[in-house]
Coordinates of C-alpha atoms and ligand atoms in Angstrom, one line a residue:
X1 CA 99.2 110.8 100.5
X2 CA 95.8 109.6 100.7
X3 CA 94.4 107.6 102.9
X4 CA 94.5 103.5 101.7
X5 CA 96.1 104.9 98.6
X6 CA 96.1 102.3 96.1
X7 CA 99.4 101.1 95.1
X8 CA 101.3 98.0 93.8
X9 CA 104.4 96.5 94.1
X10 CA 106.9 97.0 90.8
X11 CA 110.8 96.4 90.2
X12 CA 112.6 98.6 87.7
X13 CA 115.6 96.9 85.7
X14 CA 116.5 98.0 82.4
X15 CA 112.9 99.0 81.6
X16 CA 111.6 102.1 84.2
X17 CA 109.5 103.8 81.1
X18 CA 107.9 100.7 80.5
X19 CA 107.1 99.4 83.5
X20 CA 106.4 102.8 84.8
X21 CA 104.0 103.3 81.8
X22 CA 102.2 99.8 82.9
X23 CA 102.1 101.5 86.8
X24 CA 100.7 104.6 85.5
X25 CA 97.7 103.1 83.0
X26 CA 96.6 101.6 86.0
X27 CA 95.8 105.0 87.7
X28 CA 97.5 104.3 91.3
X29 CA 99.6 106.5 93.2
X30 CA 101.9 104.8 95.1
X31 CA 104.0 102.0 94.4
X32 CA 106.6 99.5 96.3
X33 CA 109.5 99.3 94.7
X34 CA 111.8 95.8 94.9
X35 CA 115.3 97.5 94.6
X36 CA 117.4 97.3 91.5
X37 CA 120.8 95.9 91.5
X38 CA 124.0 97.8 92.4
X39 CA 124.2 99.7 88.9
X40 CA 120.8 100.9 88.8
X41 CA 121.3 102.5 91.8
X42 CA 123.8 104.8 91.1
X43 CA 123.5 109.0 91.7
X44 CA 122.8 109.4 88.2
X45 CA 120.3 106.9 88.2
X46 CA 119.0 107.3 90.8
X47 CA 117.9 110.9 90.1
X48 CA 116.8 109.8 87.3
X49 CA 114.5 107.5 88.5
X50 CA 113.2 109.9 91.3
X51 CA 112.6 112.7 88.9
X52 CA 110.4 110.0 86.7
X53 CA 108.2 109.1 89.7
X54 CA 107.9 112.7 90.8
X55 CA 106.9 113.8 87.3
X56 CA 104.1 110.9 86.7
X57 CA 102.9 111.8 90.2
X58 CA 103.3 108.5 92.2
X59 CA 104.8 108.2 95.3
X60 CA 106.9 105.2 96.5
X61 CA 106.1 104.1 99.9
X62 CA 108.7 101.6 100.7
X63 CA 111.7 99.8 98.8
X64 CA 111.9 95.8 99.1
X65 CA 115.3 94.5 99.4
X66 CA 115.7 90.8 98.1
X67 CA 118.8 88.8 97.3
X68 CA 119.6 86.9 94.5
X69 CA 120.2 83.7 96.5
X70 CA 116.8 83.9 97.7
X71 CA 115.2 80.5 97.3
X72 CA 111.1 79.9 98.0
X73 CA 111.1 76.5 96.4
X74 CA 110.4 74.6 99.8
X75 CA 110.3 75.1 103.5
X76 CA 113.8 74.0 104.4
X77 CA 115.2 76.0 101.7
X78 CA 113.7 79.3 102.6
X79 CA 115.5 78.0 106.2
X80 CA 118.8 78.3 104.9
X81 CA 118.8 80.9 102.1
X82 CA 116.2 83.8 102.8
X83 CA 117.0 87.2 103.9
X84 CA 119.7 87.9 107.3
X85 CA 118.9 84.7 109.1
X86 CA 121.6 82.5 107.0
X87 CA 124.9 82.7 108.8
X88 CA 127.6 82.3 106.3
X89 CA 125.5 85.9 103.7
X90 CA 125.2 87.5 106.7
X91 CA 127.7 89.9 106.8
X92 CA 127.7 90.6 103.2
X93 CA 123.5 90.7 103.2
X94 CA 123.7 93.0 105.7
X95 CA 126.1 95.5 103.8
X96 CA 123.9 95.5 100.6
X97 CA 120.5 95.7 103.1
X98 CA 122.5 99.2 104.3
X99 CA 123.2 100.7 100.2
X100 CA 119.8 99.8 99.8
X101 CA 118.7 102.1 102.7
X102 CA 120.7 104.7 101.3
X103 CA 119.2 104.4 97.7
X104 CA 115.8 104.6 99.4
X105 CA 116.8 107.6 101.0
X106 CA 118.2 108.9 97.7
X107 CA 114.7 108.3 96.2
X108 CA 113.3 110.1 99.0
X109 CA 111.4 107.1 100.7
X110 CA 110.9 106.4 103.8
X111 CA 111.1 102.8 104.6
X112 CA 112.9 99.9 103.8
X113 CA 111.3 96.1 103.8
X114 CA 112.6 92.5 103.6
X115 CA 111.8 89.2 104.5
X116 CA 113.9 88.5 106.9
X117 CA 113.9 84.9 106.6
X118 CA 112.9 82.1 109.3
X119 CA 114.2 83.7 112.5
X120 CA 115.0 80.4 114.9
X121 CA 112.2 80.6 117.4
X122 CA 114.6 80.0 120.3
X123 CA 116.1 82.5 122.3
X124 CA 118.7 80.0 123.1
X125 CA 119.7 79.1 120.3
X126 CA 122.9 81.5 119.0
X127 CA 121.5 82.4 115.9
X128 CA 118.7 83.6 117.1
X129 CA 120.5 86.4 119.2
X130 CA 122.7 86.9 116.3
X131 CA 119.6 88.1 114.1
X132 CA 118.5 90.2 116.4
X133 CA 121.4 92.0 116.8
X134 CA 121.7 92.3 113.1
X135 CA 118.2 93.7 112.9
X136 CA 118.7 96.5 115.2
X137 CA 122.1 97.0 113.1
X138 CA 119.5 98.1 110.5
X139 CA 117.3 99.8 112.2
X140 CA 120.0 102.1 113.9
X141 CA 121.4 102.7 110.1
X142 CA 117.6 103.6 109.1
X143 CA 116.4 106.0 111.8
X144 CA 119.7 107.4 111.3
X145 CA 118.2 108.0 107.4
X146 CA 115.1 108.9 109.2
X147 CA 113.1 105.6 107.8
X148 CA 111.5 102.8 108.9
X149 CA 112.5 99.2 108.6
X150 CA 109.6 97.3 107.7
X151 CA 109.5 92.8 108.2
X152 CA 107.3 91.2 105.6
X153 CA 105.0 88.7 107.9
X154 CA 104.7 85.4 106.8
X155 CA 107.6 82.5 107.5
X156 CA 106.8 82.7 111.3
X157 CA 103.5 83.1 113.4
X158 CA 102.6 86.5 114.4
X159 CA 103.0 85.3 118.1
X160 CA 107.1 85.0 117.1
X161 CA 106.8 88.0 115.0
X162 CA 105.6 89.9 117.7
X163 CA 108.1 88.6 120.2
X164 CA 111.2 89.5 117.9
X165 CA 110.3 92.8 117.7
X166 CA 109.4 93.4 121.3
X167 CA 112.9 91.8 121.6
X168 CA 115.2 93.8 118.9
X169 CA 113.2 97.0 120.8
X170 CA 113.4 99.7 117.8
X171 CA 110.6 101.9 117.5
X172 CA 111.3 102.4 113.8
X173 CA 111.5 98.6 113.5
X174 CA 107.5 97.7 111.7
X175 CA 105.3 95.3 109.8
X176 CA 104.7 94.7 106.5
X177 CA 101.4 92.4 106.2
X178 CA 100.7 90.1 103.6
X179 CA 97.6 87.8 104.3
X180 CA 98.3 85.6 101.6
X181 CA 102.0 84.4 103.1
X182 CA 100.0 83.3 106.0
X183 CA 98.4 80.8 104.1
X184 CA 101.6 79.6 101.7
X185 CA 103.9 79.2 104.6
X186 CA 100.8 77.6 107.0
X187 CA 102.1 80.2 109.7
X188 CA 98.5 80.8 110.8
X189 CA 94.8 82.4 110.3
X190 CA 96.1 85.9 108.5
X191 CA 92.8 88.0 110.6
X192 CA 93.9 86.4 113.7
X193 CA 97.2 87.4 112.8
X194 CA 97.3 90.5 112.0
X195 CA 95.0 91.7 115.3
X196 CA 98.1 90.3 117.0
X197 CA 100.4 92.0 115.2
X198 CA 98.5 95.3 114.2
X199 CA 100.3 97.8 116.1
X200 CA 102.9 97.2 114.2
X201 CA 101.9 97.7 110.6
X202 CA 103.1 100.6 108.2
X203 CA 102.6 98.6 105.2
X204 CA 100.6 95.9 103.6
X205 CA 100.7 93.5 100.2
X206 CA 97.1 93.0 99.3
X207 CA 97.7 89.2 98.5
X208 CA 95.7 86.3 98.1
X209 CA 96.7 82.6 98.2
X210 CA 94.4 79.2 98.3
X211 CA 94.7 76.7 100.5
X212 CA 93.9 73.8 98.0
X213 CA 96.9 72.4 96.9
X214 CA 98.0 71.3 93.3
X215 CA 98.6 67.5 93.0
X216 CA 102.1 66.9 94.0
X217 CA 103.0 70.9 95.0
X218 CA 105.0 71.1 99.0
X219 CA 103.5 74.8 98.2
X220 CA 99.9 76.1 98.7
X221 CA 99.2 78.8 95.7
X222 CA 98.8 82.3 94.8
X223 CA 95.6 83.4 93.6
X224 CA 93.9 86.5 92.0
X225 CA 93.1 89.0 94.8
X226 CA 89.2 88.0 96.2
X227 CA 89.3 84.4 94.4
X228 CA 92.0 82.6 97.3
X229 CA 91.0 82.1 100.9
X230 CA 91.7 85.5 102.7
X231 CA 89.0 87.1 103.4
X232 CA 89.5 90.4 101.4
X233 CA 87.1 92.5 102.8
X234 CA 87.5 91.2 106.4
X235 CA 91.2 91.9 105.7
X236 CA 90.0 95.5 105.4
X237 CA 88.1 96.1 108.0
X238 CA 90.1 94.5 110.8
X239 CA 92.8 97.7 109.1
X240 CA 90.1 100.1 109.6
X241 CA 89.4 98.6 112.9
X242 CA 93.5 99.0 113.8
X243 CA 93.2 103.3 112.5
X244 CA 95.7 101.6 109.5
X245 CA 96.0 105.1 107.1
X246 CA 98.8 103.7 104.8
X247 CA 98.7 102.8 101.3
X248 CA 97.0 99.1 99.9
X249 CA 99.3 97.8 97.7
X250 CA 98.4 94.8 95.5
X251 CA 100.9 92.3 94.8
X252 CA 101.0 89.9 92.3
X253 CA 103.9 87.4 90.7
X254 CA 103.9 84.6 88.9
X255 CA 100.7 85.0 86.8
X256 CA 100.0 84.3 83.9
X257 CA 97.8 87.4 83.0
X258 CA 99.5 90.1 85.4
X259 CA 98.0 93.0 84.3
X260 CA 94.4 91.8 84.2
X261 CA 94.9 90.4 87.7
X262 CA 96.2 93.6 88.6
X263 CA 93.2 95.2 87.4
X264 CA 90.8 93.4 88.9
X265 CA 92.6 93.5 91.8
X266 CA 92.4 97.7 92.0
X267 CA 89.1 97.2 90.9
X268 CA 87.9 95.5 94.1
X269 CA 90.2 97.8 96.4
X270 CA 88.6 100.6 95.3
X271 CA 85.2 99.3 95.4
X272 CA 85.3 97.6 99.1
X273 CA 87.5 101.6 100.0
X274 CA 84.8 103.4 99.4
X275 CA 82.4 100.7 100.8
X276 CA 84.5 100.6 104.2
X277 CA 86.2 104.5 103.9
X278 CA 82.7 106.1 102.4
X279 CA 83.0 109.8 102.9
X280 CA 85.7 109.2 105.5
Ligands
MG1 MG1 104.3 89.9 100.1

């Protein structure tokens, strides 16, 4: 793979062709892939779906796990529903985060990612032990796949981030940094951030969000990649800075003109690679 390849972030349900034909018009080479339910990821299928990424040449770096109970709509709720931190899904969480591993391997990737969900900051507290342990649970079950288990940043500072992975102590254990979720969840300065962080990260969502909020919105919002308030370029460097090699993957929801935002986006990856990258 090359270095910064370009990449973005895609789910497959009942429509791989399709959305594998919209992946491949935009001319990347790498994708993230948000993992499909249980039936989609049988053998069969899951052949299937290798043989189709190896044939239209792209590789997939890393595949997202996400659950169904997942709930973004404020603060408290990501709390209590998002990713292994909620007690009462844990168990079960943790047995679908493993099948997921073992599609990923199917597929031939080689890493895992998640949002882990609002670790409690204290080391006192029980829970916070408790997702700890469950972390290196997964990390034990991916090295033993030979992959990487990769956080997505954003529901905690970097400062905790950095401290929970000191503490689970895996060395497959890694980051995957998205700016943009430094702004939405007001856990920081994403440049500041990620410098703290940095050792740490295999993987990145080339994201932007704006601080300005909509009348009445608890959220802060996405926005277009170069039109929100991370510093896109910056973003860049400060991973050039760090000897970051991995891919750039865009990622973009809730818009109402993905593919021309996800144009425009590639557009201005490319531009500010070779800008940054040059002959390099
Ligand atoms: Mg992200």
């Amino acid at each position: 793979m090359e270095r910064w390849a370009t990449g973005v972030f895609t789910s497959i349900r009942g429509g791989l062709g399709a959305s594998l034909d919209a992946v491949q018009r935009l001319g990347v080479s790498t994708v993230q892939l948000h993992a499909p339910t249980a039936d989609w990821r049988t053998p069969a299928r899951s052949r299937e779906t290798r043989e189709q990424f190896a044939a239209a040449g792209i590789t997939v770096t890393v595949v997202f796990v996400g659950f169904p109970e997942d709930d973004y709509a404020t603060v408290e709720r990501v709390k209590q529903t998002v990713g292994l931190v909620p007690a009462a899904n844990r168990e079960e969480r943790l047995a679908e985060t493993l099948a997921i591993a073992d599609y990923a391997r199917a597929l031939g990737v080689e890493a895992i990612g998640m949002h882990l969900g609002f670790v409690p900051p204290d080391p006192a507290d029980p829970q916070h032990g408790q997702v700890v342990e469950v972390t290196r649970r997964v990390c034990d079950h991916c090295r033993a796949n030979g992959q990487r288990f990769h956080l997505e940043t954003g529901q905690e500072t970097a400062e905790e981030l950095r401290r929970f992975i000191r503490e689970v102590d895996r060395e497959n254990l890694a980051v995957n940094f998205d700016p943009a979720n430094m702004i939405l969840y007001g856990a920081g300065e994403p440049l500041a951030a990620l410098d703290l962080v940095g050792p740490y990260v295999r993987s990145v969502h080339c994201k932007d969000a704006t601080r300005t909020r909509l009348p009445g919105q608890p959220w802060h919002a996405d926005a277009p990649l170069g039109t929100g308030d991370v510093d896109v370029e910056a973003f860049l460097r400060r991973l050039y800075k760090l000897g970051y090699e991995g891919p750039l993957t865009v990622e973009r929801e809730y818009s109402p003109d993905q593919a021309g935002d996800l144009e425009a986006a590639l557009r201005l990856l490319t531009e500010l690679r070779t800008r940054i990258l040059g002959g390099r």
